[in-house]
PDB file of C-alpha atoms in Angstrom:
ATOM      1  CA  MET A   1     144.518 -53.752  36.238  1.00 58.00           C
ATOM      2  CA  HIS A   2     142.079 -52.936  33.440  1.00 57.00           C
ATOM      3  CA  LYS A   3     141.045 -56.544  32.942  1.00 58.00           C
ATOM      4  CA  ILE A   4     140.490 -57.007  36.689  1.00 58.00           C
ATOM      5  CA  LEU A   5     138.273 -53.934  36.762  1.00 60.00           C
ATOM      6  CA  LEU A   6     136.183 -55.362  33.934  1.00 59.00           C
ATOM      7  CA  ILE A   7     135.576 -58.548  35.893  1.00 59.00           C
ATOM      8  CA  PHE A   8     134.440 -56.613  38.945  1.00 59.00           C
ATOM      9  CA  MET A   9     132.209 -54.307  36.924  1.00 58.00           C
ATOM     10  CA  VAL A  10     130.233 -57.304  35.735  1.00 57.00           C
ATOM     11  CA  PHE A  11     129.896 -59.070  39.060  1.00 59.00           C
ATOM     12  CA  LEU A  12     128.990 -55.951  40.993  1.00 57.00           C
ATOM     13  CA  GLN A  13     126.027 -55.451  38.692  1.00 55.00           C
ATOM     14  CA  PHE A  14     124.312 -58.557  39.965  1.00 53.00           C
ATOM     15  CA  PHE A  15     125.470 -60.082  43.226  1.00 51.00           C
ATOM     16  CA  SER A  16     123.936 -59.669  46.686  1.00 44.00           C
ATOM     17  CA  VAL A  17     122.726 -61.559  49.785  1.00 40.00           C
ATOM     18  CA  PHE A  18     120.758 -60.867  52.952  1.00 46.00           C
ATOM     19  CA  ALA A  19     123.203 -58.236  54.045  1.00 46.00           C
ATOM     20  CA  ASN A  20     121.396 -56.945  57.107  1.00 49.00           C
ATOM     21  CA  GLU A  21     122.570 -60.065  58.908  1.00 51.00           C
ATOM     22  CA  SER A  22     126.097 -59.535  57.581  1.00 52.00           C
ATOM     23  CA  ASP A  23     126.044 -55.907  58.736  1.00 54.00           C
ATOM     24  CA  LYS A  24     124.944 -56.838  62.243  1.00 52.00           C
ATOM     25  CA  LYS A  25     127.511 -59.610  62.506  1.00 54.00           C
ATOM     26  CA  ASN A  26     130.412 -57.434  61.412  1.00 54.00           C
ATOM     27  CA  GLU A  27     129.335 -54.508  63.585  1.00 53.00           C
ATOM     28  CA  LYS A  28     129.340 -56.793  66.602  1.00 46.00           C
ATOM     29  CA  LYS A  29     132.866 -57.835  65.665  1.00 58.00           C
ATOM     30  CA  GLY A  30     133.926 -54.184  65.585  1.00 59.00           C
ATOM     31  CA  ALA A  31     134.171 -53.764  61.812  1.00 84.00           C
ATOM     32  CA  LYS A  32     133.353 -50.151  60.926  1.00 94.00           C
ATOM     33  CA  TRP A  33     132.632 -48.590  57.578  1.00 97.00           C
ATOM     34  CA  GLU A  34     135.396 -46.265  56.392  1.00 96.00           C
ATOM     35  CA  PHE A  35     134.710 -43.446  53.950  1.00 97.00           C
ATOM     36  CA  VAL A  36     136.622 -43.900  50.671  1.00 95.00           C
ATOM     37  CA  SER A  37     135.453 -41.192  48.285  1.00 95.00           C
ATOM     38  CA  GLU A  38     132.605 -39.079  46.936  1.00 96.00           C
ATOM     39  CA  LYS A  39     132.050 -38.142  43.298  1.00 96.00           C
ATOM     40  CA  ASN A  40     128.946 -36.790  41.552  1.00 96.00           C
ATOM     41  CA  GLY A  41     126.943 -37.371  44.717  1.00 97.00           C
ATOM     42  CA  LEU A  42     127.931 -41.029  45.057  1.00 98.00           C
ATOM     43  CA  LYS A  43     129.543 -41.898  48.388  1.00 98.00           C
ATOM     44  CA  LEU A  44     131.744 -44.988  48.650  1.00 97.00           C
ATOM     45  CA  TYR A  45     132.717 -46.898  51.801  1.00 97.00           C
ATOM     46  CA  GLU A  46     134.599 -50.078  52.681  1.00 95.00           C
ATOM     47  CA  ARG A  47     135.240 -52.253  55.727  1.00 96.00           C
ATOM     48  CA  ASP A  48     136.938 -55.484  56.776  1.00 93.00           C
ATOM     49  CA  HIS A  49     135.160 -58.801  56.367  1.00 92.00           C
ATOM     50  CA  GLU A  50     135.648 -61.341  59.125  1.00 91.00           C
ATOM     51  CA  GLY A  51     138.051 -64.094  58.101  1.00 90.00           C
ATOM     52  CA  SER A  52     139.018 -62.515  54.777  1.00 88.00           C
ATOM     53  CA  GLU A  53     141.414 -59.933  53.389  1.00 89.00           C
ATOM     54  CA  ILE A  54     138.848 -58.913  50.779  1.00 89.00           C
ATOM     55  CA  LYS A  55     136.949 -55.780  51.768  1.00 92.00           C
ATOM     56  CA  GLU A  56     133.212 -55.296  51.835  1.00 94.00           C
ATOM     57  CA  VAL A  57     132.117 -52.255  49.834  1.00 94.00           C
ATOM     58  CA  LYS A  58     128.981 -50.146  49.987  1.00 96.00           C
ATOM     59  CA  ALA A  59     127.778 -47.081  48.119  1.00 98.00           C
ATOM     60  CA  VAL A  60     124.941 -44.587  48.422  1.00 99.00           C
ATOM     61  CA  VAL A  61     123.603 -42.385  45.627  1.00 99.00           C
ATOM     62  CA  THR A  62     120.370 -40.582  44.753  1.00 99.00           C
ATOM     63  CA  TYR A  63     119.225 -40.058  41.172  1.00 99.00           C
ATOM     64  CA  GLN A  64     116.220 -39.831  38.869  1.00 98.00           C
ATOM     65  CA  GLY A  65     114.007 -42.892  38.608  1.00 98.00           C
ATOM     66  CA  THR A  66     111.438 -45.011  40.417  1.00 99.00           C
ATOM     67  CA  ILE A  67     111.713 -48.176  42.457  1.00 99.00           C
ATOM     68  CA  GLN A  68     109.793 -50.181  39.881  1.00 98.00           C
ATOM     69  CA  GLU A  69     112.003 -49.000  37.022  1.00 98.00           C
ATOM     70  CA  ALA A  70     115.106 -50.117  38.905  1.00 98.00           C
ATOM     71  CA  VAL A  71     113.603 -53.471  39.858  1.00 98.00           C
ATOM     72  CA  ASP A  72     112.471 -54.092  36.288  1.00 98.00           C
ATOM     73  CA  VAL A  73     116.026 -53.662  35.005  1.00 98.00           C
ATOM     74  CA  MET A  74     117.526 -55.988  37.585  1.00 96.00           C
ATOM     75  CA  PHE A  75     115.029 -58.779  36.903  1.00 97.00           C
ATOM     76  CA  ASP A  76     115.147 -58.463  33.124  1.00 97.00           C
ATOM     77  CA  ARG A  77     117.759 -61.178  33.281  1.00 96.00           C
ATOM     78  CA  LEU A  78     117.770 -62.291  29.665  1.00 97.00           C
ATOM     79  CA  LYS A  79     118.455 -58.712  28.557  1.00 96.00           C
ATOM     80  CA  HIS A  80     121.527 -58.371  30.763  1.00 94.00           C
ATOM     81  CA  PRO A  81     123.916 -59.368  27.957  1.00 92.00           C
ATOM     82  CA  GLU A  82     122.622 -56.314  26.076  1.00 92.00           C
ATOM     83  CA  ILE A  83     122.651 -53.961  29.063  1.00 92.00           C
ATOM     84  CA  PHE A  84     125.924 -54.910  30.700  1.00 82.00           C
ATOM     85  CA  LYS A  85     128.824 -54.965  28.304  1.00 76.00           C
ATOM     86  CA  TYR A  86     130.706 -58.096  29.370  1.00 77.00           C
ATOM     87  CA  ILE A  87     127.796 -60.393  30.172  1.00 86.00           C
ATOM     88  CA  SER A  88     127.945 -62.900  27.355  1.00 94.00           C
ATOM     89  CA  TYR A  89     125.150 -65.283  28.359  1.00 97.00           C
ATOM     90  CA  SER A  90     122.258 -65.497  30.820  1.00 97.00           C
ATOM     91  CA  ASP A  91     119.814 -68.334  31.391  1.00 98.00           C
ATOM     92  CA  VAL A  92     116.885 -68.259  33.823  1.00 98.00           C
ATOM     93  CA  LEU A  93     116.454 -71.743  35.252  1.00 98.00           C
ATOM     94  CA  LYS A  94     113.437 -70.978  37.427  1.00 98.00           C
ATOM     95  CA  LYS A  95     111.307 -67.989  38.377  1.00 97.00           C
ATOM     96  CA  ASN A  96     108.424 -67.107  40.676  1.00 98.00           C
ATOM     97  CA  ASP A  97     106.741 -63.854  41.700  1.00 96.00           C
ATOM     98  CA  LYS A  98     109.628 -62.836  43.999  1.00 97.00           C
ATOM     99  CA  CYS A  99     112.800 -64.623  42.872  1.00 98.00           C
ATOM    100  CA  ASP A 100     114.679 -65.959  39.899  1.00 97.00           C
ATOM    101  CA  TRP A 101     117.439 -68.550  39.672  1.00 97.00           C
ATOM    102  CA  SER A 102     119.895 -67.866  36.869  1.00 97.00           C
ATOM    103  CA  TYR A 103     123.157 -68.987  35.333  1.00 97.00           C
ATOM    104  CA  ASN A 104     125.410 -66.328  33.809  1.00 94.00           C
ATOM    105  CA  ARG A 105     128.728 -66.019  31.999  1.00 94.00           C
ATOM    106  CA  ILE A 106     131.037 -63.074  31.586  1.00 85.00           C
ATOM    107  CA  SER A 107     133.720 -62.581  28.987  1.00 83.00           C
ATOM    108  CA  ALA A 108     136.162 -59.725  29.563  1.00 68.00           C
ATOM    109  CA  PRO A 109     139.062 -58.985  27.198  1.00 62.00           C
ATOM    110  CA  VAL A 110     142.397 -60.608  28.151  1.00 58.00           C
ATOM    111  CA  ALA A 111     140.880 -62.108  31.316  1.00 70.00           C
ATOM    112  CA  SER A 112     139.714 -65.626  32.090  1.00 84.00           C
ATOM    113  CA  ASP A 113     135.990 -66.070  31.521  1.00 89.00           C
ATOM    114  CA  ARG A 114     133.850 -66.476  34.638  1.00 88.00           C
ATOM    115  CA  ASP A 115     130.509 -68.154  35.270  1.00 92.00           C
ATOM    116  CA  TYR A 116     128.146 -68.240  38.221  1.00 92.00           C
ATOM    117  CA  TYR A 117     124.747 -69.263  39.519  1.00 94.00           C
ATOM    118  CA  VAL A 118     122.740 -66.701  41.465  1.00 94.00           C
ATOM    119  CA  LYS A 119     119.349 -66.658  43.155  1.00 94.00           C
ATOM    120  CA  SER A 120     117.946 -63.099  43.234  1.00 96.00           C
ATOM    121  CA  CYS A 121     114.906 -62.109  45.293  1.00 97.00           C
ATOM    122  CA  ARG A 122     112.748 -59.034  45.756  1.00 98.00           C
ATOM    123  CA  VAL A 123     112.116 -58.024  49.372  1.00 98.00           C
ATOM    124  CA  ASP A 124     109.411 -55.445  50.121  1.00 98.00           C
ATOM    125  CA  ASN A 125     110.539 -53.656  53.273  1.00 98.00           C
ATOM    126  CA  LYS A 126     108.181 -52.245  55.901  1.00 97.00           C
ATOM    127  CA  ASP A 127     109.322 -48.672  55.207  1.00 98.00           C
ATOM    128  CA  GLY A 128     108.190 -48.890  51.572  1.00 98.00           C
ATOM    129  CA  SER A 129     111.639 -49.440  50.138  1.00 99.00           C
ATOM    130  CA  VAL A 130     112.459 -52.498  48.036  1.00 99.00           C
ATOM    131  CA  SER A 131     115.610 -54.596  48.267  1.00 98.00           C
ATOM    132  CA  ILE A 132     117.003 -57.051  45.774  1.00 98.00           C
ATOM    133  CA  THR A 133     119.096 -59.663  47.525  1.00 96.00           C
ATOM    134  CA  TRP A 134     120.984 -62.550  46.007  1.00 88.00           C
ATOM    135  CA  VAL A 135     122.907 -65.672  46.962  1.00 88.00           C
ATOM    136  CA  PRO A 136     124.843 -68.250  44.981  1.00 92.00           C
ATOM    137  CA  PHE A 137     123.336 -71.679  44.414  1.00 94.00           C
ATOM    138  CA  ASP A 138     124.243 -74.751  42.393  1.00 95.00           C
ATOM    139  CA  ASP A 139     122.544 -76.769  39.692  1.00 97.00           C
ATOM    140  CA  PRO A 140     123.695 -79.694  37.505  1.00 97.00           C
ATOM    141  CA  LYS A 141     122.656 -78.025  34.245  1.00 98.00           C
ATOM    142  CA  TYR A 142     125.964 -76.163  33.933  1.00 98.00           C
ATOM    143  CA  PRO A 143     128.750 -78.160  35.626  1.00 97.00           C
ATOM    144  CA  VAL A 144     132.135 -76.662  36.458  1.00 96.00           C
ATOM    145  CA  THR A 145     134.536 -76.859  33.507  1.00 95.00           C
ATOM    146  CA  ASP A 146     138.075 -75.729  32.735  1.00 94.00           C
ATOM    147  CA  LYS A 147     136.654 -73.196  30.301  1.00 94.00           C
ATOM    148  CA  TYR A 148     135.307 -70.901  33.054  1.00 94.00           C
ATOM    149  CA  VAL A 149     136.350 -69.864  36.546  1.00 91.00           C
ATOM    150  CA  ARG A 150     133.316 -70.650  38.718  1.00 91.00           C
ATOM    151  CA  VAL A 151     132.506 -67.802  41.123  1.00 87.00           C
ATOM    152  CA  THR A 152     130.970 -68.950  44.411  1.00 89.00           C
ATOM    153  CA  VAL A 153     131.697 -66.105  46.859  1.00 86.00           C
ATOM    154  CA  ASN A 154     129.411 -63.132  46.354  1.00 80.00           C
ATOM    155  CA  GLN A 155     126.877 -61.411  48.560  1.00 84.00           C
ATOM    156  CA  GLY A 156     125.231 -58.029  48.823  1.00 88.00           C
ATOM    157  CA  PHE A 157     122.073 -56.086  48.025  1.00 95.00           C
ATOM    158  CA  TYR A 158     120.437 -53.183  46.283  1.00 97.00           C
ATOM    159  CA  LYS A 159     117.990 -51.174  48.397  1.00 98.00           C
ATOM    160  CA  PHE A 160     115.791 -48.733  46.491  1.00 99.00           C
ATOM    161  CA  THR A 161     113.996 -45.968  48.403  1.00 99.00           C
ATOM    162  CA  GLN A 162     111.643 -43.475  46.747  1.00 99.00           C
ATOM    163  CA  VAL A 163     112.715 -40.146  48.261  1.00 99.00           C
ATOM    164  CA  GLU A 164     110.777 -37.969  45.789  1.00 98.00           C
ATOM    165  CA  PRO A 165     108.127 -38.807  43.155  1.00 98.00           C
ATOM    166  CA  ASP A 166     110.840 -39.205  40.506  1.00 98.00           C
ATOM    167  CA  LYS A 167     113.981 -39.736  42.551  1.00 98.00           C
ATOM    168  CA  ILE A 168     115.358 -42.856  44.222  1.00 99.00           C
ATOM    169  CA  ARG A 169     118.077 -43.406  46.768  1.00 99.00           C
ATOM    170  CA  VAL A 170     120.141 -46.498  46.035  1.00 99.00           C
ATOM    171  CA  ASP A 171     121.991 -48.227  48.863  1.00 98.00           C
ATOM    172  CA  TYR A 172     124.343 -50.883  47.533  1.00 96.00           C
ATOM    173  CA  TYR A 173     126.439 -53.486  49.353  1.00 95.00           C
ATOM    174  CA  ILE A 174     128.825 -56.069  47.934  1.00 88.00           C
ATOM    175  CA  TYR A 175     131.211 -58.722  49.180  1.00 89.00           C
ATOM    176  CA  ASN A 176     132.579 -60.652  46.224  1.00 82.00           C
ATOM    177  CA  ASP A 177     135.599 -62.696  45.238  1.00 84.00           C
ATOM    178  CA  PRO A 178     135.893 -63.242  41.460  1.00 80.00           C
ATOM    179  CA  GLY A 179     138.197 -66.189  42.081  1.00 78.00           C
ATOM    180  CA  GLY A 180     141.394 -67.086  40.313  1.00 77.00           C
ATOM    181  CA  SER A 181     144.879 -66.169  41.494  1.00 75.00           C
ATOM    182  CA  LEU A 182     144.518 -62.378  41.552  1.00 76.00           C
ATOM    183  CA  PRO A 183     146.336 -60.595  44.411  1.00 82.00           C
ATOM    184  CA  VAL A 184     143.999 -59.478  47.182  1.00 85.00           C
ATOM    185  CA  PHE A 185     145.048 -55.835  46.993  1.00 85.00           C
ATOM    186  CA  VAL A 186     144.198 -55.798  43.282  1.00 81.00           C
ATOM    187  CA  LYS A 187     140.741 -57.235  43.990  1.00 78.00           C
ATOM    188  CA  ASN A 188     140.085 -54.546  46.594  1.00 80.00           C
ATOM    189  CA  ILE A 189     141.194 -51.703  44.326  1.00 80.00           C
ATOM    190  CA  ALA A 190     139.139 -53.014  41.431  1.00 75.00           C
ATOM    191  CA  SER A 191     136.057 -53.378  43.612  1.00 75.00           C
ATOM    192  CA  ARG A 192     136.241 -49.756  44.736  1.00 80.00           C
ATOM    193  CA  GLN A 193     136.558 -48.603  41.141  1.00 79.00           C
ATOM    194  CA  ALA A 194     133.777 -50.778  39.754  1.00 77.00           C
ATOM    195  CA  VAL A 195     130.953 -50.037  42.200  1.00 85.00           C
ATOM    196  CA  PRO A 196     130.245 -46.499  40.918  1.00 89.00           C
ATOM    197  CA  ASP A 197     130.241 -47.738  37.322  1.00 84.00           C
ATOM    198  CA  THR A 198     127.663 -50.351  38.266  1.00 83.00           C
ATOM    199  CA  LEU A 199     125.260 -47.863  39.801  1.00 93.00           C
ATOM    200  CA  TRP A 200     125.557 -45.370  36.955  1.00 94.00           C
ATOM    201  CA  THR A 201     124.967 -48.149  34.425  1.00 90.00           C
ATOM    202  CA  LEU A 202     121.694 -48.939  36.179  1.00 96.00           C
ATOM    203  CA  HIS A 203     120.649 -45.288  36.044  1.00 98.00           C
ATOM    204  CA  LYS A 204     121.560 -45.033  32.372  1.00 98.00           C
ATOM    205  CA  GLU A 205     119.372 -48.041  31.556  1.00 98.00           C
ATOM    206  CA  ILE A 206     116.436 -46.606  33.507  1.00 98.00           C
ATOM    207  CA  MET A 207     116.644 -43.385  31.519  1.00 98.00           C
ATOM    208  CA  LYS A 208     117.078 -45.257  28.242  1.00 97.00           C
ATOM    209  CA  ARG A 209     113.942 -47.322  28.806  1.00 98.00           C
ATOM    210  CA  ARG A 210     111.969 -44.281  29.858  1.00 96.00           C
ATOM    211  CA  ALA A 211     112.934 -42.413  26.693  1.00 96.00           C
ATOM    212  CA  ALA A 212     112.070 -45.416  24.515  1.00 95.00           C
ATOM    213  CA  SER A 213     108.607 -45.699  26.077  1.00 93.00           C
ATOM    214  CA  LYS A 214     107.783 -42.130  25.014  1.00 86.00           C
ATOM    215  CA  LYS A 215     108.500 -42.704  21.330  1.00 76.00           C
TER     216      LYS A 215
END
């Protein structure tokens, strides 16, 4: 179980897609969010995903920070191997003022290594909040090999809302399959456990950078 959790902790730190469309689609199909837990102000929910036994997961938490600080961490792609423990390699293939296209590898103890391509984009919402959405893509630079399990199913988003001058609300959504032959129930348990760790890691990095800037 520990090695599965490590895999999820890494993927949940980065993956998301245009989830408003996913939300609307699933709501029309009758899928409802179910409350899972609350700890330290972080609320966790899950729901069924059409055509899959893997659950969608979302979380909501409010903590110290600004939208720009959070966005800066998420787009500092080449630093992710330093920030997130099991990211072993990141390469930015292309970047513009709103999006980047990256290739990443993870290496968790006693688990098969994974790799993935992801396109991440900043979306400035009308209400002043900022979302970071992401989708998988493909590129010939890093072909599929037996050395890594290629992850192709992942979607979700971060939505950052400034609720006070130095406090942000983070809405997070994820639907991800790390691949391999892991039992579905194990994937669902690991996902629920890893989401809170992901959001607190982001907060820790925001505070770390803020402290460093004052030295």
